[in-house]
Short mmCIF file of C-alpha atoms and ligand atoms in Angstrom, two decimals:
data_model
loop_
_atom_site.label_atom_id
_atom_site.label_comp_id
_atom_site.label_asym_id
_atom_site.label_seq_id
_atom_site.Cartn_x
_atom_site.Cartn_y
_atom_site.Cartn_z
CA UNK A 1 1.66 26.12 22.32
CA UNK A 2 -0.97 26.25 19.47
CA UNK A 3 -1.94 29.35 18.47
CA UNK A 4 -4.87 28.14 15.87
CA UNK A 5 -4.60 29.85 12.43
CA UNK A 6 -2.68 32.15 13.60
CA UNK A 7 0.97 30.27 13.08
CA UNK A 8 2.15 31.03 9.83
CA UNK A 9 1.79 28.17 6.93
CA UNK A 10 5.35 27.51 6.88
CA UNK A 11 5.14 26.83 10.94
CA UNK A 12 2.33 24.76 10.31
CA UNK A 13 4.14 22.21 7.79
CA UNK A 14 7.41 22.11 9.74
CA UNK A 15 5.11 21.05 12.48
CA UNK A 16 3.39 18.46 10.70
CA UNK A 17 6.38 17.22 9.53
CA UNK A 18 7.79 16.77 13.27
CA UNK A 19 4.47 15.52 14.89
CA UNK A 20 2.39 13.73 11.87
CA UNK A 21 5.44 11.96 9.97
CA UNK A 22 8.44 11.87 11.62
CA UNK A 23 7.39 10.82 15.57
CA UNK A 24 4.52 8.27 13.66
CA UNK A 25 8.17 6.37 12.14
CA UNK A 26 8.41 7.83 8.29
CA UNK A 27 12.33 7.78 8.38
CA UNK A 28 13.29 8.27 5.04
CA UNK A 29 14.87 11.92 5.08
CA UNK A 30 14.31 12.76 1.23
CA UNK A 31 10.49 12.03 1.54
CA UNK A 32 10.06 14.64 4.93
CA UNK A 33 12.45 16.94 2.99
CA UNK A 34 9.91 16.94 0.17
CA UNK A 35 7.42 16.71 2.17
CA UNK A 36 8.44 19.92 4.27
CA UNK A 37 9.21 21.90 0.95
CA UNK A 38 5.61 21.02 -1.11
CA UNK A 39 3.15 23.76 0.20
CA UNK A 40 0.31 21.90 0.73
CA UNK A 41 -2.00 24.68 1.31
CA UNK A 42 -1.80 25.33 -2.66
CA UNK A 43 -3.51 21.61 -3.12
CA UNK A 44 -6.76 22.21 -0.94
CA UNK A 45 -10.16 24.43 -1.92
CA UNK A 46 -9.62 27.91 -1.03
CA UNK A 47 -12.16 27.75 1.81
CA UNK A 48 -9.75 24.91 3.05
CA UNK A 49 -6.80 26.25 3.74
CA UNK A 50 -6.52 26.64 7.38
CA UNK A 51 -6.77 23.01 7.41
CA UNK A 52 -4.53 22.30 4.77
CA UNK A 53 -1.88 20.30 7.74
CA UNK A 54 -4.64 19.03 9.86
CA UNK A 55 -4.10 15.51 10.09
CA UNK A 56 -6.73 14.12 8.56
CA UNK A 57 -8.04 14.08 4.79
CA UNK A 58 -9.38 16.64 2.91
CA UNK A 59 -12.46 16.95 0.64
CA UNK A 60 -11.31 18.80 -2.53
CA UNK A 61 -13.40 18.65 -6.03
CA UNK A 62 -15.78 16.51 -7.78
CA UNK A 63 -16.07 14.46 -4.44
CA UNK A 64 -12.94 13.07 -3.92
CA UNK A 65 -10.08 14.14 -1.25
CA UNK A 66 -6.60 15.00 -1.00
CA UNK A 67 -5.11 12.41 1.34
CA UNK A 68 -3.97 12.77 4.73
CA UNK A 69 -0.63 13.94 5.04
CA UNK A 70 0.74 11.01 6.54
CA UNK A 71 -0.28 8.47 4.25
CA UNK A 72 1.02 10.52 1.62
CA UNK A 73 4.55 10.28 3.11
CA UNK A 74 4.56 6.52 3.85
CA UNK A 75 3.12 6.13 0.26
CA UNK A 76 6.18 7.61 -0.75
CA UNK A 77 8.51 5.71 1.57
CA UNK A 78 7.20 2.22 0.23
CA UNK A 79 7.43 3.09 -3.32
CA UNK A 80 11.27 4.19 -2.53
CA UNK A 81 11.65 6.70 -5.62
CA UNK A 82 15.14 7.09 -6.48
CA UNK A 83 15.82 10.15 -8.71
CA UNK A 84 15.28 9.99 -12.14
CA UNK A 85 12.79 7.00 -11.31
CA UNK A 86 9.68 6.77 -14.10
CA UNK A 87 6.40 6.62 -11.78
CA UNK A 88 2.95 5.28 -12.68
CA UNK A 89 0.81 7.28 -10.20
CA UNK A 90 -3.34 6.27 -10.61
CA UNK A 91 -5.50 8.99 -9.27
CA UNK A 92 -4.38 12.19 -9.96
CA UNK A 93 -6.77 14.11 -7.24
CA UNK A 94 -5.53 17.21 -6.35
CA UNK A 95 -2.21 16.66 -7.55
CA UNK A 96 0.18 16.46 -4.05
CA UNK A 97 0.75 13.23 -4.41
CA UNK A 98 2.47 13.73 -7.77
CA UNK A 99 4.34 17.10 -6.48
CA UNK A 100 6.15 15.03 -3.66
CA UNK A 101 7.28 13.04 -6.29
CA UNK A 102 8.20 14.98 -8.70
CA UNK A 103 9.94 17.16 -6.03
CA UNK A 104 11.81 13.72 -5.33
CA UNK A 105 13.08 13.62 -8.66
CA UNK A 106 11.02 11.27 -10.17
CA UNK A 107 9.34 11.40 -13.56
CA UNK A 108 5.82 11.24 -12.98
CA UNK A 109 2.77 9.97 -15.78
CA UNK A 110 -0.45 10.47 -13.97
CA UNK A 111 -3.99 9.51 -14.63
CA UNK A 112 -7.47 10.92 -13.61
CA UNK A 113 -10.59 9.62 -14.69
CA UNK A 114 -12.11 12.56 -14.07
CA UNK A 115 -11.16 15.50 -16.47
CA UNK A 116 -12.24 18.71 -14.76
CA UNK A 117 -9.63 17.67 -11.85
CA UNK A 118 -6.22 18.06 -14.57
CA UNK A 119 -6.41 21.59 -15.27
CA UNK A 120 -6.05 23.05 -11.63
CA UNK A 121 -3.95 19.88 -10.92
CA UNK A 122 -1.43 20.66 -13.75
CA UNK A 123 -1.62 24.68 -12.68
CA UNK A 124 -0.59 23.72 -9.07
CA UNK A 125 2.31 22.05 -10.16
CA UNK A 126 3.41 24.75 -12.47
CA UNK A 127 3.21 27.45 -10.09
CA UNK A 128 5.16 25.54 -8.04
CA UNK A 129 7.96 24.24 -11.21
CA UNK A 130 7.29 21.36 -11.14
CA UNK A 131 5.47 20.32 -14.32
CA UNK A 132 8.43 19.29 -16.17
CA UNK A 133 8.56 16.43 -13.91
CA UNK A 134 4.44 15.52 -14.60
CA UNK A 135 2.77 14.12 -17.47
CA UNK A 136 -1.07 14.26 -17.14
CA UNK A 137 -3.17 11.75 -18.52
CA UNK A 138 -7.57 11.47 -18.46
CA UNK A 139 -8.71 7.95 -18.30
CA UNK A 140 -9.02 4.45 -16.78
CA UNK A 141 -5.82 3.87 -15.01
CA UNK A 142 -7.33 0.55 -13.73
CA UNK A 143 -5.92 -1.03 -16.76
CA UNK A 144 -2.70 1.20 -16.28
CA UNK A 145 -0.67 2.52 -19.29
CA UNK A 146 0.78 0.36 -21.65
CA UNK A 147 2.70 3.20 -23.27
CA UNK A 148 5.43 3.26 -21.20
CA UNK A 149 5.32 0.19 -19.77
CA UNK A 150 7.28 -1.78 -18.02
CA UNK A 151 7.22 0.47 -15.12
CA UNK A 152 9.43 0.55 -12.14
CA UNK A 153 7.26 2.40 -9.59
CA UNK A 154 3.42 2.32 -9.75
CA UNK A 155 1.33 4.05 -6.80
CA UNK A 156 -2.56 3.83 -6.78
CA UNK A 157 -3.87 6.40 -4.18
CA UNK A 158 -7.44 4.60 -4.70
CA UNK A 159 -9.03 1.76 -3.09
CA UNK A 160 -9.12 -1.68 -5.41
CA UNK A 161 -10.51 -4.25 -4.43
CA UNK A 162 -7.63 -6.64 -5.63
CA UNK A 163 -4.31 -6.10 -7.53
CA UNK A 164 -5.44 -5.19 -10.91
CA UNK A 165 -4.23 -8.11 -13.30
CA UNK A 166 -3.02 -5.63 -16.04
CA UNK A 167 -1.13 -3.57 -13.25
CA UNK A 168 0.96 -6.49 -11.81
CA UNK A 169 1.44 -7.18 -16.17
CA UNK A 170 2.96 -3.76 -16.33
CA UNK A 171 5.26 -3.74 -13.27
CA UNK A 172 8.91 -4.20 -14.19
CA UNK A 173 9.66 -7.52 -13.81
CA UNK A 174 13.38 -6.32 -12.34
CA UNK A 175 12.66 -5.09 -8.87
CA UNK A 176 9.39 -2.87 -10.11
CA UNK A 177 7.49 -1.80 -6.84
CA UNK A 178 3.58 -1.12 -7.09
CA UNK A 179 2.24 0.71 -3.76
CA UNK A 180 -1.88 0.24 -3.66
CA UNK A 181 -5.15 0.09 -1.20
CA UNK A 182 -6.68 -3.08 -1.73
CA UNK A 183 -9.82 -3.96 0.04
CA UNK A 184 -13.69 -3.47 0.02
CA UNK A 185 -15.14 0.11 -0.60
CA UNK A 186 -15.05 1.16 3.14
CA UNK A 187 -11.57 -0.27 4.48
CA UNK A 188 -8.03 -1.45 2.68
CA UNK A 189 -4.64 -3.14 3.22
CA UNK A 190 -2.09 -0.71 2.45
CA UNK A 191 -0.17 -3.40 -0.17
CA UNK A 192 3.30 -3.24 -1.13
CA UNK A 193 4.21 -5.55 -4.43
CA UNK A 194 7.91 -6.14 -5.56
CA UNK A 195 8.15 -7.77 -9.14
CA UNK A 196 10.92 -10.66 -9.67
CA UNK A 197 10.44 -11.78 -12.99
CA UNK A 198 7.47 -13.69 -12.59
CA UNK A 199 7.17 -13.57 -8.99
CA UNK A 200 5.21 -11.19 -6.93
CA UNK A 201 5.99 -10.83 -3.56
CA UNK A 202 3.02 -8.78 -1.79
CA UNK A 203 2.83 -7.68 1.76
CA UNK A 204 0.60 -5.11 3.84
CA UNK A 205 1.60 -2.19 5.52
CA UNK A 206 -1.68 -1.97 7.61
CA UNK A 207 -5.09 -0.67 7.33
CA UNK A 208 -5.86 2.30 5.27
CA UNK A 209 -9.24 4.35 3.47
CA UNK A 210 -9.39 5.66 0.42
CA UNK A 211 -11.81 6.51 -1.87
CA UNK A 212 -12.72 3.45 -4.83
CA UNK A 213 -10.75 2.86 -8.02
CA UNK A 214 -13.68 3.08 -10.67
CA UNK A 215 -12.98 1.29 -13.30
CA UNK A 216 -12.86 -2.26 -15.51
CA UNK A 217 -10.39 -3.67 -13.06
CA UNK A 218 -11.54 -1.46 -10.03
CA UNK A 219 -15.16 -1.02 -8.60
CA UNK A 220 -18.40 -0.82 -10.32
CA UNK A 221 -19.24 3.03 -10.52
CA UNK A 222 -23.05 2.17 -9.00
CA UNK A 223 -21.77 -0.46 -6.75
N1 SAH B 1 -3.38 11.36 -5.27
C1 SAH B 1 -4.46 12.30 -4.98
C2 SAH B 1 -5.57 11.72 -4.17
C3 SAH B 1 -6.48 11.01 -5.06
S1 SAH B 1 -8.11 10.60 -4.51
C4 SAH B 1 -3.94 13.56 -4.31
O1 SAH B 1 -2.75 13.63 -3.98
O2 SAH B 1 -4.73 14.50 -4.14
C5 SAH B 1 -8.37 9.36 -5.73
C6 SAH B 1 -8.50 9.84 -7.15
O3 SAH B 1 -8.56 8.70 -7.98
C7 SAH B 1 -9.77 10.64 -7.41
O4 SAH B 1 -9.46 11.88 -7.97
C8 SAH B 1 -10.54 9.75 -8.40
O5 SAH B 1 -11.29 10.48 -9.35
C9 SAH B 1 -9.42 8.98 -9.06
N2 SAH B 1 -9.79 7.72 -9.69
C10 SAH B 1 -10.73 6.82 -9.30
N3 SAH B 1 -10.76 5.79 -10.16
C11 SAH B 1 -9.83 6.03 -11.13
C12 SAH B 1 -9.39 5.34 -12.29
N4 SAH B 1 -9.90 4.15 -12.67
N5 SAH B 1 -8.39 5.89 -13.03
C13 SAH B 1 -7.85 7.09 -12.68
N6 SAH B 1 -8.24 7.78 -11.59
C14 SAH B 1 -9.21 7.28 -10.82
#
């Protein structure tokens, strides 16, 4: 039985780990270990953090939101991080994206275009020890990062409205894996991309909404 804010926080994430990821099919053991050990409270406005494992998205700064639990695990499930993996992660946010995979062992470089989010981003993930694992970068990660490039993994955790051409150039051409919403402004394809040399084989994981990729090879900032 629910007993509303009262259940501790720890409760509260083992729970949405049972009844959010694991009976909607996320499988993958590694990603509901990390995602039962990141505490996602510490990634939502202070005013927010009764709600931190509701099952929905979250608003957090500058308008944009945290995403729902869920979609953060099966996020992590397509890209399949192995340990050690360098990760391409567009969209920054709140920063519990890139703690789940950092906390997976991969070696995270992530972009926000908007600079006031990085600080409390990159204090989160300290607090928590995992910074070592987390570069932070401020700019356009529509065009990706070139430094760095080719990557292996690549997850955009904002809505495009198609594959970015200089994304699909920077995805290793050996098995590289690119995770991304593509789709108009209100409603996306969840798209999974696998690089072989200069094939790209691309299919959708189902319907998903996030907030727009602005940028040269996302949407128009006005639009
Ligand atoms: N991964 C985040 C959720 C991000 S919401 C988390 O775990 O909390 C999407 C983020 O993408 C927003 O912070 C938005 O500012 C950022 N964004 C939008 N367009 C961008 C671009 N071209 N480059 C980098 N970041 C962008």
């Amino acid at each position: 039985m629910r007993i509303g804010g009262e259940r501790s926080l720890e409760a509260q994430r083992a729970a949405m780990v049972a009844d959010q990821l694991r009976a909607r099919g996320v499988r993958d053991e590694r990603v509901l270990k990390a995602m039962g050990a990141v505490p996602r409270e510490l990634f939502v406005p202070d005013g927010r953090r009764d709600q931190a494992y509701a099952d929905e998205a979250l608003p957090i700064e500058a308008g944009q939101t945290i995403s729902q639990p869920y979609i953060v695990a099966r996020m992590t499930e397509l890209l399949a991080v192995r340990p050690g993996d360098r990760i391409l992660e567009i969209g920054t946010g709140s920063g519990y994206q890139a703690a789940i995979l950092a906390e997976l062992g991969g070696r995270v470089t992530t972009i926000e275009r908007q600079s006031d989010l990085i600080p409390q981003a990159r204090a989160r993930l300290e607090e928590l020890g995992l910074a070592d694992g987390v570069e932070f970068r401020t700019g356009d990660g529509s065009k990706g990062l070139l430094e760095g490039a080719p990557w292996p993994r690549i997850i955009v955790t904002a809505a495009a409205p198609g594959i970015p051409r200089t994304l699909r150039e920077q995805l290793d051409p050996n098995g590289g894996r690119m995770v991304i919403p593509v789709g108009s402004r209100d409603r996306q394809d969840l798209l999974v991309v696998v690089r072989q040399g200069d094939e790209w084989i691309e299919r959708s994981d189902g319907p998903c909404v996030f907030v727009p990729l602005i940028g040269s090879e996302g949407f128009d900032y006005d639009a």
